[in-house]
JSON list of C-alpha atoms in Angstrom, two decimals:
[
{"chain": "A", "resi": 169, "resn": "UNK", "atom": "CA", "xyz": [-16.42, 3.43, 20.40]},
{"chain": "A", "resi": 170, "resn": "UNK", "atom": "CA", "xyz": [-18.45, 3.72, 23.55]},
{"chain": "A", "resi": 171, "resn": "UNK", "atom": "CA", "xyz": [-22.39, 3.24, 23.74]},
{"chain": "A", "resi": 172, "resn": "UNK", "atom": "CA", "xyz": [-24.68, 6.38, 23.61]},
{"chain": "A", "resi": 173, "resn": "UNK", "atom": "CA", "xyz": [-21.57, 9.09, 23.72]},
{"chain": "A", "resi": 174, "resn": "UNK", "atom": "CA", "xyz": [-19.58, 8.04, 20.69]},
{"chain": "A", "resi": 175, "resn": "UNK", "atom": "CA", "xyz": [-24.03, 8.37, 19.03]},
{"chain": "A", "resi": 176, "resn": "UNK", "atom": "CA", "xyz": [-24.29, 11.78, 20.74]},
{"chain": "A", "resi": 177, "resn": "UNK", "atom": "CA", "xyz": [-21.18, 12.93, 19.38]},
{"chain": "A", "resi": 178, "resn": "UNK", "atom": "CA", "xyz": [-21.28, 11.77, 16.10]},
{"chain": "A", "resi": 179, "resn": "UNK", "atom": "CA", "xyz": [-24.84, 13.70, 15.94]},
{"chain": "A", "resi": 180, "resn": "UNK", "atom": "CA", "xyz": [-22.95, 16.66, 17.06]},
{"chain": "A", "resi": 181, "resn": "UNK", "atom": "CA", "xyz": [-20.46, 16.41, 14.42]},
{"chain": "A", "resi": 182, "resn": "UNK", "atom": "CA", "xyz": [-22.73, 15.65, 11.43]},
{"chain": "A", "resi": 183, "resn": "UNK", "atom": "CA", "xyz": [-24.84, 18.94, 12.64]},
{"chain": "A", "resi": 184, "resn": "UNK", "atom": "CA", "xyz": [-22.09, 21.19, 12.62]},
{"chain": "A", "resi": 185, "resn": "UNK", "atom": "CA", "xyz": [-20.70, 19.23, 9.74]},
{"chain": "A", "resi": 186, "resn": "UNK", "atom": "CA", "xyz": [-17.51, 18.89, 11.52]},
{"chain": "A", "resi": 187, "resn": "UNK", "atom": "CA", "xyz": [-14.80, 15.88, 10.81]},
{"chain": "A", "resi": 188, "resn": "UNK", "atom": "CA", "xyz": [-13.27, 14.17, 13.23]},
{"chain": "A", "resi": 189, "resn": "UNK", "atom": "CA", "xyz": [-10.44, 11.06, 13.61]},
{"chain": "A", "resi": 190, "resn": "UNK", "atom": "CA", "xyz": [-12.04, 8.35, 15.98]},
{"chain": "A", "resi": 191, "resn": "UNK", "atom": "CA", "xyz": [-8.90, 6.68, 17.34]},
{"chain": "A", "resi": 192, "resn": "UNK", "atom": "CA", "xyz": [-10.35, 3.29, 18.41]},
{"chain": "A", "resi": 193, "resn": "UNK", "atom": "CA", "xyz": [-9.45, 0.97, 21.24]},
{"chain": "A", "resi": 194, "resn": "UNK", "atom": "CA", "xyz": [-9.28, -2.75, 19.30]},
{"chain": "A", "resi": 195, "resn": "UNK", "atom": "CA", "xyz": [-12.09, -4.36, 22.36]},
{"chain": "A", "resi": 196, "resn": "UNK", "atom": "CA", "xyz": [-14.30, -1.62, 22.21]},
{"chain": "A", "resi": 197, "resn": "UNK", "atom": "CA", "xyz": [-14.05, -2.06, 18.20]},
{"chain": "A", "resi": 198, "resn": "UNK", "atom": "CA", "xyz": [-15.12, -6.12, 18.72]},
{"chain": "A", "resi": 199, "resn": "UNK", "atom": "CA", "xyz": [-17.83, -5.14, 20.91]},
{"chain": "A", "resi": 200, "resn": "UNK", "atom": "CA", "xyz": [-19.38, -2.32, 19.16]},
{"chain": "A", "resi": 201, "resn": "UNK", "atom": "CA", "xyz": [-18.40, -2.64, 15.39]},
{"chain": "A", "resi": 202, "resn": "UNK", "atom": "CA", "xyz": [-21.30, -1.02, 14.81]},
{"chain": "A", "resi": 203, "resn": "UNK", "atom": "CA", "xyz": [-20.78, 1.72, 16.09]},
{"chain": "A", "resi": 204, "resn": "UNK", "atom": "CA", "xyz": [-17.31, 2.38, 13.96]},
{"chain": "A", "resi": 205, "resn": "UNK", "atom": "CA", "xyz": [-19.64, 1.76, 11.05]},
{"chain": "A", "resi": 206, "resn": "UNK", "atom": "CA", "xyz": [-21.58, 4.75, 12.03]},
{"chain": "A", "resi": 207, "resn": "UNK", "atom": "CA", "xyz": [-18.55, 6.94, 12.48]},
{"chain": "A", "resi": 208, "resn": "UNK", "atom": "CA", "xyz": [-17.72, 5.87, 8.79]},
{"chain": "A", "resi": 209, "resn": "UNK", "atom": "CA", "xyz": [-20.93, 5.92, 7.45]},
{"chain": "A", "resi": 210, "resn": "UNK", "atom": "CA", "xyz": [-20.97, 9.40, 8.74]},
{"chain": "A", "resi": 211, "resn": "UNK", "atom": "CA", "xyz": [-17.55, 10.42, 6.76]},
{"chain": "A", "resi": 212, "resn": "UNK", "atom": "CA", "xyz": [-15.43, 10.37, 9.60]},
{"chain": "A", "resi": 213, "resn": "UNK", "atom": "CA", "xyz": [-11.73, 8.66, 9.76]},
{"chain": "A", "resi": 214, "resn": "UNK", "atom": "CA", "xyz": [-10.75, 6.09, 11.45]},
{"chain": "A", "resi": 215, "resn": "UNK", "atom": "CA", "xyz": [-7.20, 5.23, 13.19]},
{"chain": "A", "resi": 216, "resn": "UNK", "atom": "CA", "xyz": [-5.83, 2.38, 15.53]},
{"chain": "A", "resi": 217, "resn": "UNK", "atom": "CA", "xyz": [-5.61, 3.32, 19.45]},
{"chain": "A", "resi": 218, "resn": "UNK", "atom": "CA", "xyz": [-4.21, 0.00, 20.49]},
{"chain": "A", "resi": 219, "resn": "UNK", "atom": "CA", "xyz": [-5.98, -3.46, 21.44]},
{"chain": "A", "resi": 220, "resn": "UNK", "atom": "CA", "xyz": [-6.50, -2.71, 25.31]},
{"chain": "A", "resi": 221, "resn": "UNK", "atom": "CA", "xyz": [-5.24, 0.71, 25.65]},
{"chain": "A", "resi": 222, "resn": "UNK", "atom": "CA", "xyz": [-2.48, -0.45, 28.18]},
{"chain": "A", "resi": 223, "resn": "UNK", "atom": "CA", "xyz": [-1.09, 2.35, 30.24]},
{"chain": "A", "resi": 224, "resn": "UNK", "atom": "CA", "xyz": [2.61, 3.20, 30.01]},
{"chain": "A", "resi": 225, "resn": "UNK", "atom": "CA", "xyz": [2.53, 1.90, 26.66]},
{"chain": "A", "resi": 226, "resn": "UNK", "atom": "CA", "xyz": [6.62, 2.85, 25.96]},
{"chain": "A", "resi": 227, "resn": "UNK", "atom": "CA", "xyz": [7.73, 0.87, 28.55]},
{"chain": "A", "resi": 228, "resn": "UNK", "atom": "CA", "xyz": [5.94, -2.65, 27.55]},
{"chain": "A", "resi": 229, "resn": "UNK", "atom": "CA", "xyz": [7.84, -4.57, 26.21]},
{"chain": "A", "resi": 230, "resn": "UNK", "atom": "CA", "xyz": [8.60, -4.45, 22.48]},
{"chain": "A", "resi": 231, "resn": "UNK", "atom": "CA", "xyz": [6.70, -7.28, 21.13]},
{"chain": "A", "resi": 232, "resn": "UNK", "atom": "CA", "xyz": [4.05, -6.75, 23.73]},
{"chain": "A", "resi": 233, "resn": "UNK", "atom": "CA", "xyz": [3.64, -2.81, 21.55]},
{"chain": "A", "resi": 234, "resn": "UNK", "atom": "CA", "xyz": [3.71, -4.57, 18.54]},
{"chain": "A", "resi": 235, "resn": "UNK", "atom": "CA", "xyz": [1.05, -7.40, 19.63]},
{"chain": "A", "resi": 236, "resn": "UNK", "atom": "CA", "xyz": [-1.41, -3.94, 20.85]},
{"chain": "A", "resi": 237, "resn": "UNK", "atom": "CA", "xyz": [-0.33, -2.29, 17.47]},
{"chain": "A", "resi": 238, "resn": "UNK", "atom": "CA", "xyz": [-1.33, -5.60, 15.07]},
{"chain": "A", "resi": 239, "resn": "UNK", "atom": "CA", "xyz": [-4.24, -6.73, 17.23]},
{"chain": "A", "resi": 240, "resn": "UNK", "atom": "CA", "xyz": [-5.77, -3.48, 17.40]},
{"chain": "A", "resi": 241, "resn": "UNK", "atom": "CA", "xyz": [-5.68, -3.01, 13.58]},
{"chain": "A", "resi": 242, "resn": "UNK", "atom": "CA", "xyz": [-6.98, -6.56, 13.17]},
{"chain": "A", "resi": 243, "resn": "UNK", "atom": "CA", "xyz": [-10.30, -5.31, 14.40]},
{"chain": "A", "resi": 244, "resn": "UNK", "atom": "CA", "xyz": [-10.34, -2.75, 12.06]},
{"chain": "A", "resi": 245, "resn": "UNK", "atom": "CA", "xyz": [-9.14, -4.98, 8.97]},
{"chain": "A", "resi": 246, "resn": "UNK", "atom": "CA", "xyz": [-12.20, -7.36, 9.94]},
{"chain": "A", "resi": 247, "resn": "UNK", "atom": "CA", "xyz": [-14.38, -4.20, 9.12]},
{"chain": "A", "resi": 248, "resn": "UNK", "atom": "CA", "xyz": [-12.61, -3.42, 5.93]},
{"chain": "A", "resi": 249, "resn": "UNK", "atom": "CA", "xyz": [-10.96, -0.63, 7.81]},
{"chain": "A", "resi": 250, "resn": "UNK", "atom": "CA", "xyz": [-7.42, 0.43, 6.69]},
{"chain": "A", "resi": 251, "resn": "UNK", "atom": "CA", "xyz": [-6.83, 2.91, 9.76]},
{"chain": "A", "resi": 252, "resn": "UNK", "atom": "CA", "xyz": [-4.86, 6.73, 9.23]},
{"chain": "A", "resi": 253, "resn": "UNK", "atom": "CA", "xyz": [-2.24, 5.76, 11.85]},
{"chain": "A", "resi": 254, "resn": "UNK", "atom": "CA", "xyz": [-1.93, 5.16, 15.58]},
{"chain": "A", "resi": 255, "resn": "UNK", "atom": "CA", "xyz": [-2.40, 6.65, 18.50]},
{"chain": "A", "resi": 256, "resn": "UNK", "atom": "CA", "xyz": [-0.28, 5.27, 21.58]},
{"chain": "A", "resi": 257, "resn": "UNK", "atom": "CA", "xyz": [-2.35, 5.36, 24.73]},
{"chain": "A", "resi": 258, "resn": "UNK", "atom": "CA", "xyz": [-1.13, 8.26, 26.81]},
{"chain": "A", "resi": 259, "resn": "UNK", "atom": "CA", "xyz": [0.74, 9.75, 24.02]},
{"chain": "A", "resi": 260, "resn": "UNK", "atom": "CA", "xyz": [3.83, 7.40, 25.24]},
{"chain": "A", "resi": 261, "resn": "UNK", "atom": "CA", "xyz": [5.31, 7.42, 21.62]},
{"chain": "A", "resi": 262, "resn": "UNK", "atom": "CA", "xyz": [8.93, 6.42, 22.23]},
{"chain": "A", "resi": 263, "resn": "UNK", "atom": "CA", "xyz": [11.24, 5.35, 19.76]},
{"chain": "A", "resi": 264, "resn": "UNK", "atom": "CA", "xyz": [10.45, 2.21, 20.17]},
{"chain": "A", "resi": 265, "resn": "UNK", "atom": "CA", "xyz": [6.48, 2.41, 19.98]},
{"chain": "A", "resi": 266, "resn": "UNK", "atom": "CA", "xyz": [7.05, 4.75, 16.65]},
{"chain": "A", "resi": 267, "resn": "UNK", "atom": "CA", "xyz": [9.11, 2.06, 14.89]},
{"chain": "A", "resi": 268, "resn": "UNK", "atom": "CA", "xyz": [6.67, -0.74, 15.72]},
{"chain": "A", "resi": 269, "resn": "UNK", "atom": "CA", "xyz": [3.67, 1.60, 14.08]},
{"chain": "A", "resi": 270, "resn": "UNK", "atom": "CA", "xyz": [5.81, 2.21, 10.98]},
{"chain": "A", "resi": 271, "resn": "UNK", "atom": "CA", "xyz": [7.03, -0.70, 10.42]},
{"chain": "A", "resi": 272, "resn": "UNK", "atom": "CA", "xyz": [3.50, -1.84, 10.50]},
{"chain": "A", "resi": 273, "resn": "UNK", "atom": "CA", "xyz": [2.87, 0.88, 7.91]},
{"chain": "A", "resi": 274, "resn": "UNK", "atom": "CA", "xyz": [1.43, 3.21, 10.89]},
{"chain": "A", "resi": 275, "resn": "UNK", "atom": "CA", "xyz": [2.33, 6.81, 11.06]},
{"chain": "A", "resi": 276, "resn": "UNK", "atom": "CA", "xyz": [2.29, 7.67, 14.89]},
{"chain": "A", "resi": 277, "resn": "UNK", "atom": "CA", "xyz": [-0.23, 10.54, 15.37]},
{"chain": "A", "resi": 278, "resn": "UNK", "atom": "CA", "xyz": [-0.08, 12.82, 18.79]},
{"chain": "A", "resi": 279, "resn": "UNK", "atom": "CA", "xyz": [-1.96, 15.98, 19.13]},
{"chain": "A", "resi": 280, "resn": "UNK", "atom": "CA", "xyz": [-1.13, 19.42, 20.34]},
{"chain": "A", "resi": 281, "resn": "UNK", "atom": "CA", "xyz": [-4.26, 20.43, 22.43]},
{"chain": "A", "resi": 282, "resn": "UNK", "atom": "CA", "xyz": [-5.38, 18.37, 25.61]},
{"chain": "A", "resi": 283, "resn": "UNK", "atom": "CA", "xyz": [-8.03, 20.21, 27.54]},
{"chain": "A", "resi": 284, "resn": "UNK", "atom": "CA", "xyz": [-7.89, 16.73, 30.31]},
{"chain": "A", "resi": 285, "resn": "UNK", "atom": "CA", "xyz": [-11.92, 15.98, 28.95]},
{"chain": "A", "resi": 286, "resn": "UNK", "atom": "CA", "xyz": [-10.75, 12.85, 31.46]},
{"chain": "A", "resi": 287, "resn": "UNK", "atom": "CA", "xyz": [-10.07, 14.53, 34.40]},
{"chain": "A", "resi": 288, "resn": "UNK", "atom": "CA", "xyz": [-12.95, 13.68, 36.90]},
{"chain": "A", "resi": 289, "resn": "UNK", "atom": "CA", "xyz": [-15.22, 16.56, 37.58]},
{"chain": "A", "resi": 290, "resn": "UNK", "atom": "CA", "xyz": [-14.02, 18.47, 34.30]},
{"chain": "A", "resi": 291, "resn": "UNK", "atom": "CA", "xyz": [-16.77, 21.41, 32.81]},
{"chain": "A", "resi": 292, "resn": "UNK", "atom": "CA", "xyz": [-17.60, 21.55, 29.68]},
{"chain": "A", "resi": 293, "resn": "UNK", "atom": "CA", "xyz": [-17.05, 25.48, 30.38]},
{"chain": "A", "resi": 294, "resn": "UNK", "atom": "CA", "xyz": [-13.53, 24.42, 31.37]},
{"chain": "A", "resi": 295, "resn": "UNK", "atom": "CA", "xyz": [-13.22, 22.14, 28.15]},
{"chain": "A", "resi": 296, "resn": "UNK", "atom": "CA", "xyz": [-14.37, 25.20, 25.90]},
{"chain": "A", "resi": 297, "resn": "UNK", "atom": "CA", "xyz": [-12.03, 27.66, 27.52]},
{"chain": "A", "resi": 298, "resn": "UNK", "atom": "CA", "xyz": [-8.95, 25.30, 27.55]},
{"chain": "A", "resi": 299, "resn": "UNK", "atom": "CA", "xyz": [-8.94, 24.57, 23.71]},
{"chain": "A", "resi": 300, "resn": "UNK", "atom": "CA", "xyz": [-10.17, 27.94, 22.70]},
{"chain": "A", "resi": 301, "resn": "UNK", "atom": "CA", "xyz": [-6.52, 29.10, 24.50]},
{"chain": "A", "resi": 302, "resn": "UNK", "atom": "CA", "xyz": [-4.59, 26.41, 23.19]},
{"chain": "A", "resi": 303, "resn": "UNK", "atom": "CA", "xyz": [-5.73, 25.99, 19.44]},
{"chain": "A", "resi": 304, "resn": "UNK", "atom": "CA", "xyz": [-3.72, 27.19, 16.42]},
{"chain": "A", "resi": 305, "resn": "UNK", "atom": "CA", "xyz": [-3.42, 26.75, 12.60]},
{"chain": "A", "resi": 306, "resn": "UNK", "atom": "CA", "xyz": [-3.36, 23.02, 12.10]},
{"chain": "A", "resi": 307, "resn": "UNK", "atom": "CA", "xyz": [-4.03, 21.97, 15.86]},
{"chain": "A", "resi": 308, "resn": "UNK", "atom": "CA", "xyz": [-4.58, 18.54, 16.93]},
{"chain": "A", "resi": 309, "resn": "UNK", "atom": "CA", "xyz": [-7.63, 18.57, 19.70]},
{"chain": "A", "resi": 310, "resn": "UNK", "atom": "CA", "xyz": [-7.68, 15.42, 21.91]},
{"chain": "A", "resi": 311, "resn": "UNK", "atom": "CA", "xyz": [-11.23, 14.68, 22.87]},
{"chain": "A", "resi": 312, "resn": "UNK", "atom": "CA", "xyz": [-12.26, 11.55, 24.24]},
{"chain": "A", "resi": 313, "resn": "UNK", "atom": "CA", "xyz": [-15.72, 9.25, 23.30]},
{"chain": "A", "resi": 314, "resn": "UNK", "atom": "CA", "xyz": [-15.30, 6.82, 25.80]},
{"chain": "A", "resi": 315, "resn": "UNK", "atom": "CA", "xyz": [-13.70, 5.29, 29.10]},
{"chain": "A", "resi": 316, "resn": "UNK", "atom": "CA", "xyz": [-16.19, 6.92, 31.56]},
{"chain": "A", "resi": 317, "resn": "UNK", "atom": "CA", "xyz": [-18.00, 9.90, 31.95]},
{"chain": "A", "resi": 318, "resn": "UNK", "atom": "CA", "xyz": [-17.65, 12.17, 28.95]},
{"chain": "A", "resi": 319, "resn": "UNK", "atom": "CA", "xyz": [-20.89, 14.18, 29.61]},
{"chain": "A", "resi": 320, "resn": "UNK", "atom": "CA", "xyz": [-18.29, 17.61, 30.04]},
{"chain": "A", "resi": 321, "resn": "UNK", "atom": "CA", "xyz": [-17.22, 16.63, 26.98]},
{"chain": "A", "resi": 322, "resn": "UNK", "atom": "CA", "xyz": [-20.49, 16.27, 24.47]},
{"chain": "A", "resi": 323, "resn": "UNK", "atom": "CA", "xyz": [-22.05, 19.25, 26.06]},
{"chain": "A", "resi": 324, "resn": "UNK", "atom": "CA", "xyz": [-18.47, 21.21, 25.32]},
{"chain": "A", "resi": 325, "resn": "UNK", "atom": "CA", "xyz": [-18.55, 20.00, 21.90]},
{"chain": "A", "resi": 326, "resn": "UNK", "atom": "CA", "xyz": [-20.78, 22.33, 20.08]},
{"chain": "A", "resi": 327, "resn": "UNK", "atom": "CA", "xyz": [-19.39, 25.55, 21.57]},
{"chain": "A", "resi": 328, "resn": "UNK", "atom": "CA", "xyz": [-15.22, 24.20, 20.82]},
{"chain": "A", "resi": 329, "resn": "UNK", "atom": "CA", "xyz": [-16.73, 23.68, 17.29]},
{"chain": "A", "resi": 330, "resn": "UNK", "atom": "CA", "xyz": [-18.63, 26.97, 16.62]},
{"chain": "A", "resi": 331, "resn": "UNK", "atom": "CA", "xyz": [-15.44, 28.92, 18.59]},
{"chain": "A", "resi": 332, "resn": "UNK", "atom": "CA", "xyz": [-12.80, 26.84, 16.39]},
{"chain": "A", "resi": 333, "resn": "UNK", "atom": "CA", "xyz": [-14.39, 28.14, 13.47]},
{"chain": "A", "resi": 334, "resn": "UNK", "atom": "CA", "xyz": [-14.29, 31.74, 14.53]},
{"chain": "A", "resi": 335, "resn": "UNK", "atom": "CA", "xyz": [-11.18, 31.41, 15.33]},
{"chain": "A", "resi": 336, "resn": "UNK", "atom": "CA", "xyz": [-10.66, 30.54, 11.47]}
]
């Protein structure tokens, strides 16, 4: 959850009455609960995106991905959250990262479009074009709420919506 864009997209979604998965970073949960009350109040799911969202997540060291893995779900447990599964930072979901989630109970959940809403200096043209090429029946669309900028991003949001849904 990230102040005012997590609110502005969350608006977004409940307009178009769109659902979404918020994968949340476990800090971001502590300091903004509230928020990830919002994006359940609002009928949205909820899954586990680590405790810090370390990079190079594979290559930690195994109880150092199951420490992320636990701690990050402990913020959501102190909400009465039981998340949908986990989201490695990165997508680094090596053997060993995929084992720690499920033996936690954790399914491991990638996706199969990423327009790069990250990328510094990203349009939310851009953003519209790249998943409107890239989506298919039962697509994943990686979107991101927080860790900078995401202006490209909620201004993309209605138009990747409304063309998803012609798209069927």
């Amino acid at each position: 959850p990230w102040p005012h864009t997590t609110e502005q997209i969350l608006a977004i979604l409940a307009q178009r009455q769109a659902p979404a998965t918020f994968f949340v970073v476990g800090r971001q949960v502590q300091r903004h609960p509230q928020l990830v009350r919002r994006e359940l109040a609002a009928g949205m799911a909820i899954g586990s995106h680590s405790y810090r969202h370390p990079q190079r997540f594979d290559r930690l060291p195994a109880a150092r991905i199951r420490d992320e893995i636990v701690r990050g779900r402990r913020t959501l447990d102190a909400l009465g959250v039981r998340p949908v599964g986990f989201r490695p930072p990165g997508g680094a979901a090596s053997p060993a990262v995929v084992a720690a989630a499920q033996g936690l109970g954790d399914p491991t959940v990638l996706w199969s479009v990423d327009p790069v809403d990250w990328q510094p200096g990203v349009t939310a043209d851009r953003l519209v074009q790249r998943v409107l090429a890239a989506a298919r029946p039962g697509a994943i669309v990686l979107l991101h709420d927080g860790g900078g900028n995401r202006s490209a991003t909620v201004a993309a949001l209605p138009a990747i919506i409304d063309g998803l849904r012609r798209l069927g």
